[in-house]
PDB file of C-alpha atoms in Angstrom:
ATOM      1  CA  MET G 756      10.226 -14.350  -6.080  1.00 64.00           C
ATOM      2  CA  GLY G 757      11.111 -10.756  -6.915  1.00 80.00           C
ATOM      3  CA  SER G 758       9.012  -8.045  -8.510  1.00 86.00           C
ATOM      4  CA  MET G 759       9.747  -5.483 -11.199  1.00 85.00           C
ATOM      5  CA  ALA G 760       7.902  -2.197 -10.833  1.00 90.00           C
ATOM      6  CA  GLU G 761       7.513   0.584 -13.365  1.00 90.00           C
ATOM      7  CA  VAL G 762       7.179   3.806 -11.396  1.00 95.00           C
ATOM      8  CA  CYS G 763       6.629   7.488 -12.172  1.00 96.00           C
ATOM      9  CA  ILE G 764       7.860  10.298  -9.914  1.00 97.00           C
ATOM     10  CA  PRO G 765       7.180  14.015 -10.461  1.00 97.00           C
ATOM     11  CA  ALA G 766      10.341  15.839 -11.519  1.00 96.00           C
ATOM     12  CA  GLU G 767       9.878  18.370  -8.722  1.00 96.00           C
ATOM     13  CA  GLU G 768      10.308  15.559  -6.168  1.00 97.00           C
ATOM     14  CA  PHE G 769      13.464  14.172  -7.765  1.00 97.00           C
ATOM     15  CA  ALA G 770      17.059  15.216  -8.444  1.00 97.00           C
ATOM     16  CA  LEU G 771      17.823  17.488 -11.442  1.00 97.00           C
ATOM     17  CA  HIS G 772      14.467  19.263 -11.190  1.00 96.00           C
ATOM     18  CA  GLU G 773      16.161  22.660 -11.482  1.00 96.00           C
ATOM     19  CA  THR G 774      17.892  21.656 -14.706  1.00 97.00           C
ATOM     20  CA  LEU G 775      14.783  20.072 -16.229  1.00 96.00           C
ATOM     21  CA  SER G 776      12.706  23.169 -15.471  1.00 95.00           C
ATOM     22  CA  THR G 777      15.394  25.528 -16.814  1.00 95.00           C
ATOM     23  CA  VAL G 778      16.209  23.531 -19.966  1.00 95.00           C
ATOM     24  CA  PRO G 779      12.903  22.047 -21.236  1.00 92.00           C
ATOM     25  CA  THR G 780      14.611  20.131 -24.059  1.00 92.00           C
ATOM     26  CA  ALA G 781      16.913  18.251 -21.685  1.00 94.00           C
ATOM     27  CA  GLN G 782      16.480  14.532 -21.140  1.00 94.00           C
ATOM     28  CA  PHE G 783      18.390  12.400 -18.658  1.00 95.00           C
ATOM     29  CA  GLU G 784      18.849   8.642 -18.794  1.00 92.00           C
ATOM     30  CA  VAL G 785      20.564   6.963 -15.871  1.00 91.00           C
ATOM     31  CA  GLU G 786      22.908   4.183 -16.932  1.00 81.00           C
ATOM     32  CA  ARG G 787      23.842   3.091 -13.441  1.00 81.00           C
ATOM     33  CA  VAL G 788      22.952   4.278  -9.948  1.00 87.00           C
ATOM     34  CA  VAL G 789      24.423   3.399  -6.546  1.00 84.00           C
ATOM     35  CA  ALA G 790      23.474   4.685  -3.095  1.00 82.00           C
ATOM     36  CA  HIS G 791      26.743   6.274  -2.001  1.00 73.00           C
ATOM     37  CA  GLU G 792      25.474   7.184   1.466  1.00 73.00           C
ATOM     38  CA  ASN G 793      22.109   7.561   3.201  1.00 74.00           C
ATOM     39  CA  ASP G 794      21.681  11.058   1.808  1.00 84.00           C
ATOM     40  CA  ARG G 795      23.296  10.889  -1.608  1.00 89.00           C
ATOM     41  CA  VAL G 796      23.278   8.838  -4.798  1.00 93.00           C
ATOM     42  CA  LEU G 797      26.078   8.296  -7.313  1.00 92.00           C
ATOM     43  CA  PRO G 798      24.604   7.919 -10.833  1.00 93.00           C
ATOM     44  CA  PHE G 799      26.093   7.778 -14.318  1.00 93.00           C
ATOM     45  CA  VAL G 800      23.798   9.885 -16.484  1.00 94.00           C
ATOM     46  CA  TRP G 801      23.444  10.232 -20.265  1.00 92.00           C
ATOM     47  CA  THR G 802      22.221  13.697 -21.201  1.00 94.00           C
ATOM     48  CA  THR G 803      20.717  15.043 -24.415  1.00 93.00           C
ATOM     49  CA  ALA G 804      19.464  18.566 -25.188  1.00 92.00           C
ATOM     50  CA  ASP G 805      19.487  21.192 -27.891  1.00 90.00           C
ATOM     51  CA  ASP G 806      22.129  23.247 -26.073  1.00 90.00           C
ATOM     52  CA  HIS G 807      24.881  21.321 -24.280  1.00 89.00           C
ATOM     53  CA  GLU G 808      26.537  24.440 -22.869  1.00 92.00           C
ATOM     54  CA  MET G 809      23.290  25.564 -21.274  1.00 94.00           C
ATOM     55  CA  VAL G 810      22.764  22.111 -19.749  1.00 94.00           C
ATOM     56  CA  LYS G 811      26.313  22.044 -18.416  1.00 93.00           C
ATOM     57  CA  GLU G 812      26.000  25.489 -16.875  1.00 96.00           C
ATOM     58  CA  THR G 813      22.630  24.682 -15.333  1.00 96.00           C
ATOM     59  CA  LEU G 814      23.875  21.377 -13.919  1.00 96.00           C
ATOM     60  CA  GLU G 815      26.806  23.162 -12.316  1.00 95.00           C
ATOM     61  CA  ASN G 816      24.331  25.426 -10.506  1.00 96.00           C
ATOM     62  CA  ASP G 817      21.766  22.729  -9.728  1.00 97.00           C
ATOM     63  CA  SER G 818      21.553  22.407  -5.931  1.00 97.00           C
ATOM     64  CA  SER G 819      20.837  18.671  -6.193  1.00 97.00           C
ATOM     65  CA  VAL G 820      24.180  17.993  -7.934  1.00 96.00           C
ATOM     66  CA  GLU G 821      27.746  17.823  -6.630  1.00 96.00           C
ATOM     67  CA  ASN G 822      31.074  16.513  -7.964  1.00 95.00           C
ATOM     68  CA  MET G 823      29.982  16.407 -11.591  1.00 96.00           C
ATOM     69  CA  LEU G 824      32.433  15.000 -14.128  1.00 95.00           C
ATOM     70  CA  LEU G 825      32.004  14.694 -17.904  1.00 94.00           C
ATOM     71  CA  LEU G 826      33.120  11.189 -18.944  1.00 92.00           C
ATOM     72  CA  SER G 827      32.115  11.060 -22.598  1.00 89.00           C
ATOM     73  CA  ASP G 828      31.089  13.569 -25.268  1.00 87.00           C
ATOM     74  CA  ASN G 829      29.416  11.975 -28.299  1.00 80.00           C
ATOM     75  CA  ASP G 830      28.322  15.236 -29.945  1.00 75.00           C
ATOM     76  CA  ASP G 831      24.613  14.558 -29.449  1.00 83.00           C
ATOM     77  CA  ALA G 832      24.818  12.864 -26.004  1.00 89.00           C
ATOM     78  CA  TRP G 833      27.040  13.341 -22.979  1.00 92.00           C
ATOM     79  CA  LEU G 834      27.817  10.936 -20.151  1.00 93.00           C
ATOM     80  CA  TYR G 835      28.270  12.455 -16.693  1.00 95.00           C
ATOM     81  CA  ARG G 836      29.219  10.995 -13.364  1.00 94.00           C
ATOM     82  CA  MET G 837      27.719  13.045 -10.566  1.00 95.00           C
ATOM     83  CA  GLU G 838      26.393  12.914  -7.040  1.00 95.00           C
ATOM     84  CA  TRP G 839      22.753  13.630  -6.267  1.00 96.00           C
ATOM     85  CA  VAL G 840      22.488  15.211  -2.831  1.00 95.00           C
ATOM     86  CA  GLU G 841      18.881  16.458  -2.747  1.00 94.00           C
ATOM     87  CA  ARG G 842      15.475  14.882  -3.416  1.00 95.00           C
ATOM     88  CA  VAL G 843      16.917  11.361  -3.195  1.00 94.00           C
ATOM     89  CA  LYS G 844      15.351  10.144   0.064  1.00 94.00           C
ATOM     90  CA  LEU G 845      13.028   7.672  -1.671  1.00 95.00           C
ATOM     91  CA  VAL G 846      15.769   6.325  -3.954  1.00 94.00           C
ATOM     92  CA  THR G 847      18.279   5.768  -1.150  1.00 94.00           C
ATOM     93  CA  HIS G 848      15.551   4.075   0.905  1.00 94.00           C
ATOM     94  CA  ILE G 849      14.802   1.665  -1.944  1.00 94.00           C
ATOM     95  CA  LEU G 850      18.476   0.923  -2.634  1.00 92.00           C
ATOM     96  CA  LEU G 851      19.701   0.602   0.956  1.00 92.00           C
ATOM     97  CA  GLU G 852      16.704  -0.612   2.943  1.00 93.00           C
ATOM     98  CA  HIS G 853      15.161  -2.947   0.371  1.00 92.00           C
ATOM     99  CA  GLU G 854      18.195  -3.870  -1.768  1.00 89.00           C
ATOM    100  CA  GLY G 855      16.317  -2.642  -4.818  1.00 91.00           C
ATOM    101  CA  VAL G 856      18.005  -2.312  -8.197  1.00 88.00           C
ATOM    102  CA  ILE G 857      17.191   0.548 -10.556  1.00 90.00           C
ATOM    103  CA  PHE G 858      17.379  -0.905 -14.058  1.00 83.00           C
ATOM    104  CA  GLU G 859      16.155   2.225 -15.804  1.00 85.00           C
ATOM    105  CA  ALA G 860      15.533   5.865 -14.919  1.00 92.00           C
ATOM    106  CA  VAL G 861      14.590   8.451 -17.546  1.00 93.00           C
ATOM    107  CA  GLY G 862      13.748  12.055 -16.750  1.00 94.00           C
ATOM    108  CA  SER G 863      12.280  14.664 -19.080  1.00 91.00           C
ATOM    109  CA  ASN G 864       9.867  17.579 -18.811  1.00 88.00           C
ATOM    110  CA  ASP G 865       7.988  17.148 -15.540  1.00 93.00           C
ATOM    111  CA  GLU G 866       8.370  13.440 -14.783  1.00 95.00           C
ATOM    112  CA  TRP G 867      10.820  10.616 -14.123  1.00 96.00           C
ATOM    113  CA  HIS G 868      10.103   7.051 -15.228  1.00 94.00           C
ATOM    114  CA  LEU G 869      11.884   4.293 -13.303  1.00 94.00           C
ATOM    115  CA  ARG G 870      12.021   0.526 -13.619  1.00 87.00           C
ATOM    116  CA  ILE G 871      12.961  -0.966 -10.258  1.00 92.00           C
ATOM    117  CA  PHE G 872      13.575  -4.556  -9.194  1.00 89.00           C
ATOM    118  CA  PHE G 873      12.591  -5.537  -5.645  1.00 91.00           C
ATOM    119  CA  PRO G 874      13.940  -8.906  -4.402  1.00 87.00           C
ATOM    120  CA  GLU G 875      10.814  -9.329  -2.261  1.00 85.00           C
ATOM    121  CA  ARG G 876       7.250  -8.325  -3.204  1.00 78.00           C
ATOM    122  CA  ASP G 877       6.689  -6.969   0.309  1.00 91.00           C
ATOM    123  CA  SER G 878       9.587  -4.558  -0.236  1.00 93.00           C
ATOM    124  CA  LEU G 879       7.663  -2.792  -2.987  1.00 93.00           C
ATOM    125  CA  SER G 880       4.664  -2.286  -0.693  1.00 94.00           C
ATOM    126  CA  GLN G 881       6.908  -1.056   2.105  1.00 96.00           C
ATOM    127  CA  ALA G 882       8.678   1.397  -0.216  1.00 96.00           C
ATOM    128  CA  HIS G 883       5.295   2.748  -1.334  1.00 96.00           C
ATOM    129  CA  GLU G 884       4.212   3.171   2.301  1.00 96.00           C
ATOM    130  CA  PHE G 885       7.496   4.968   3.048  1.00 97.00           C
ATOM    131  CA  ALA G 886       6.840   7.387   0.170  1.00 97.00           C
ATOM    132  CA  GLN G 887       3.350   8.159   1.478  1.00 96.00           C
ATOM    133  CA  LYS G 888       4.651   8.824   5.007  1.00 96.00           C
ATOM    134  CA  GLN G 889       7.269  11.186   3.553  1.00 96.00           C
ATOM    135  CA  ASP G 890       4.630  12.974   1.433  1.00 97.00           C
ATOM    136  CA  LEU G 891       6.385  11.765  -1.721  1.00 97.00           C
ATOM    137  CA  THR G 892       4.775  10.491  -4.910  1.00 97.00           C
ATOM    138  CA  MET G 893       5.473   6.948  -6.074  1.00 97.00           C
ATOM    139  CA  ASP G 894       2.995   6.280  -8.862  1.00 96.00           C
ATOM    140  CA  ILE G 895       3.206   2.555  -9.635  1.00 94.00           C
ATOM    141  CA  ARG G 896       2.142   2.025 -13.243  1.00 91.00           C
ATOM    142  CA  ARG G 897       2.936  -1.665 -13.667  1.00 87.00           C
ATOM    143  CA  ILE G 898       4.150  -4.645 -11.618  1.00 88.00           C
ATOM    144  CA  TYR G 899       5.235  -8.035 -12.859  1.00 78.00           C
ATOM    145  CA  GLU G 900       6.824 -10.994 -11.140  1.00 75.00           C
ATOM    146  CA  VAL G 901      10.378 -12.013 -11.943  1.00 69.00           C
ATOM    147  CA  ASN G 902      11.359 -15.653 -11.576  1.00 60.00           C
ATOM    148  CA  GLU G 903      13.980 -18.041 -12.892  1.00 46.00           C
ATOM    149  CA  GLY G 904      12.211 -18.317 -16.225  1.00 51.00           C
ATOM    150  CA  ALA G 905      11.996 -14.560 -16.767  1.00 52.00           C
ATOM    151  CA  TYR G 906      14.476 -14.734 -19.639  1.00 51.00           C
ATOM    152  CA  ASP G 907      11.809 -16.468 -21.737  1.00 55.00           C
ATOM    153  CA  ARG G 908       9.731 -13.288 -22.082  1.00 57.00           C
ATOM    154  CA  TYR G 909      12.669 -11.538 -23.770  1.00 66.00           C
ATOM    155  CA  GLY G 910      13.488 -14.337 -26.201  1.00 69.00           C
ATOM    156  CA  LEU G 911      16.760 -15.170 -24.428  1.00 76.00           C
ATOM    157  CA  SER G 912      18.301 -18.575 -23.949  1.00 78.00           C
ATOM    158  CA  GLU G 913      19.217 -19.456 -20.373  1.00 77.00           C
ATOM    159  CA  GLU G 914      22.922 -19.095 -21.222  1.00 84.00           C
ATOM    160  CA  GLN G 915      22.385 -15.668 -22.794  1.00 85.00           C
ATOM    161  CA  HIS G 916      20.376 -14.527 -19.778  1.00 84.00           C
ATOM    162  CA  GLU G 917      23.034 -15.665 -17.304  1.00 85.00           C
ATOM    163  CA  THR G 918      25.830 -14.038 -19.307  1.00 90.00           C
ATOM    164  CA  LEU G 919      24.000 -10.716 -19.719  1.00 89.00           C
ATOM    165  CA  VAL G 920      23.118 -10.534 -16.018  1.00 87.00           C
ATOM    166  CA  SER G 921      26.661 -11.404 -14.942  1.00 89.00           C
ATOM    167  CA  ALA G 922      28.107  -8.853 -17.371  1.00 91.00           C
ATOM    168  CA  PHE G 923      25.814  -6.184 -15.921  1.00 90.00           C
ATOM    169  CA  ASP G 924      26.508  -7.092 -12.279  1.00 87.00           C
ATOM    170  CA  ARG G 925      30.274  -7.077 -12.817  1.00 89.00           C
ATOM    171  CA  GLY G 926      30.337  -3.742 -14.613  1.00 90.00           C
ATOM    172  CA  TYR G 927      30.849  -4.782 -18.221  1.00 91.00           C
ATOM    173  CA  TYR G 928      28.523  -1.993 -19.359  1.00 89.00           C
ATOM    174  CA  ASN G 929      30.257   0.664 -17.288  1.00 89.00           C
ATOM    175  CA  VAL G 930      32.559   3.256 -18.832  1.00 81.00           C
ATOM    176  CA  PRO G 931      35.287   2.033 -18.708  1.00 85.00           C
ATOM    177  CA  HIS G 932      34.458  -1.698 -18.553  1.00 87.00           C
ATOM    178  CA  GLY G 933      34.597  -3.193 -15.062  1.00 90.00           C
ATOM    179  CA  VAL G 934      35.243  -6.670 -16.444  1.00 91.00           C
ATOM    180  CA  THR G 935      36.552  -8.119 -19.708  1.00 93.00           C
ATOM    181  CA  THR G 936      35.071 -10.837 -21.902  1.00 93.00           C
ATOM    182  CA  GLU G 937      38.098 -12.956 -20.961  1.00 92.00           C
ATOM    183  CA  GLU G 938      37.200 -12.679 -17.263  1.00 93.00           C
ATOM    184  CA  LEU G 939      33.558 -13.452 -17.968  1.00 93.00           C
ATOM    185  CA  GLY G 940      34.694 -16.449 -19.997  1.00 91.00           C
ATOM    186  CA  GLU G 941      36.641 -17.762 -17.014  1.00 91.00           C
ATOM    187  CA  GLU G 942      33.476 -17.526 -14.914  1.00 89.00           C
ATOM    188  CA  PHE G 943      31.477 -19.644 -17.373  1.00 88.00           C
ATOM    189  CA  GLY G 944      34.313 -21.878 -18.515  1.00 87.00           C
ATOM    190  CA  ILE G 945      34.150 -20.669 -22.123  1.00 90.00           C
ATOM    191  CA  THR G 946      36.311 -18.541 -24.400  1.00 88.00           C
ATOM    192  CA  ALA G 947      36.163 -14.763 -24.692  1.00 88.00           C
ATOM    193  CA  GLN G 948      34.896 -15.219 -28.251  1.00 87.00           C
ATOM    194  CA  ALA G 949      32.030 -17.388 -27.010  1.00 88.00           C
ATOM    195  CA  VAL G 950      31.131 -14.723 -24.427  1.00 91.00           C
ATOM    196  CA  SER G 951      31.084 -12.077 -27.163  1.00 90.00           C
ATOM    197  CA  LYS G 952      28.753 -14.247 -29.242  1.00 89.00           C
ATOM    198  CA  ARG G 953      26.393 -14.777 -26.310  1.00 91.00           C
ATOM    199  CA  LEU G 954      26.306 -11.041 -25.574  1.00 92.00           C
ATOM    200  CA  HIS G 955      25.827 -10.158 -29.234  1.00 89.00           C
ATOM    201  CA  ARG G 956      22.982 -12.647 -29.737  1.00 88.00           C
ATOM    202  CA  GLY G 957      21.435 -11.724 -26.397  1.00 86.00           C
ATOM    203  CA  HIS G 958      21.459  -8.027 -27.296  1.00 86.00           C
ATOM    204  CA  GLY G 959      19.873  -8.861 -30.632  1.00 83.00           C
ATOM    205  CA  ASN G 960      17.083 -10.834 -28.966  1.00 78.00           C
ATOM    206  CA  LEU G 961      16.451  -8.057 -26.439  1.00 80.00           C
ATOM    207  CA  VAL G 962      16.153  -5.456 -29.198  1.00 77.00           C
ATOM    208  CA  LYS G 963      13.842  -7.704 -31.202  1.00 72.00           C
ATOM    209  CA  GLU G 964      11.546  -8.541 -28.287  1.00 66.00           C
ATOM    210  CA  THR G 965      11.455  -5.104 -26.602  1.00 66.00           C
ATOM    211  CA  LEU G 966      11.754  -2.666 -29.519  1.00 64.00           C
ATOM    212  CA  ILE G 967      11.154  -4.237 -32.922  1.00 59.00           C
ATOM    213  CA  ILE G 968       8.194  -6.461 -32.101  1.00 44.00           C
ATOM    214  CA  GLY G 969       6.482  -3.681 -30.160  1.00 42.00           C
ATOM    215  CA  SER G 970       6.877  -1.181 -32.975  1.00 44.00           C
ATOM    216  CA  GLU G 971       5.684  -3.701 -35.567  1.00 45.00           C
ATOM    217  CA  ALA G 972       2.609  -4.384 -33.464  1.00 39.00           C
ATOM    218  CA  GLY G 973       1.970  -0.675 -33.180  1.00 43.00           C
ATOM    219  CA  SER G 974       2.293  -0.173 -36.931  1.00 43.00           C
ATOM    220  CA  GLU G 975      -0.437  -2.735 -37.565  1.00 41.00           C
ATOM    221  CA  LYS G 976      -3.039  -0.721 -35.673  1.00 37.00           C
TER     222      LYS G 976
END
């Protein structure tokens, strides 16, 4: 049984610290992250800030960043592919040594918030011990178990859960897509239209259970 951990790391101990400290309005949201080698990470990062040109210039001079490429410019948000080459020891350890998966990483101001899946519960404890030995901060805010019925807590049907996970694993959410709905349909023995419906309904349920219901509950207080 795997574990999902919600973790906070000080910005000064993580990549992009120079940019975050120079451009206080900047926020980074990692869409996908892969350990490229033992000492570097290849993430796809959405960036928002008041001044895009300042962010771009600062990123180009950030010592933790190499091989930066702008993939998408949506006026108010920009998608970069880059390599992180400093302050990534803990991340590469989690990805390579424990086969962890980073589902979410958001950095702003002086802190990064990460949501990390560990296939084994012991791996989370070992990663925390590694951080302590390296004098790094890994502040674990929440842990919950993930099992075969985990899709229930997000209001997903089993079919929706399987399709969403497969789409993610095979790069459907990458830019550009790593797989088509036709190819996903072949995997499940259904049409591309049926895949689209599953994804659409699954996304709707995820939004309802993780965003709408939470905000409605908060508004009642």
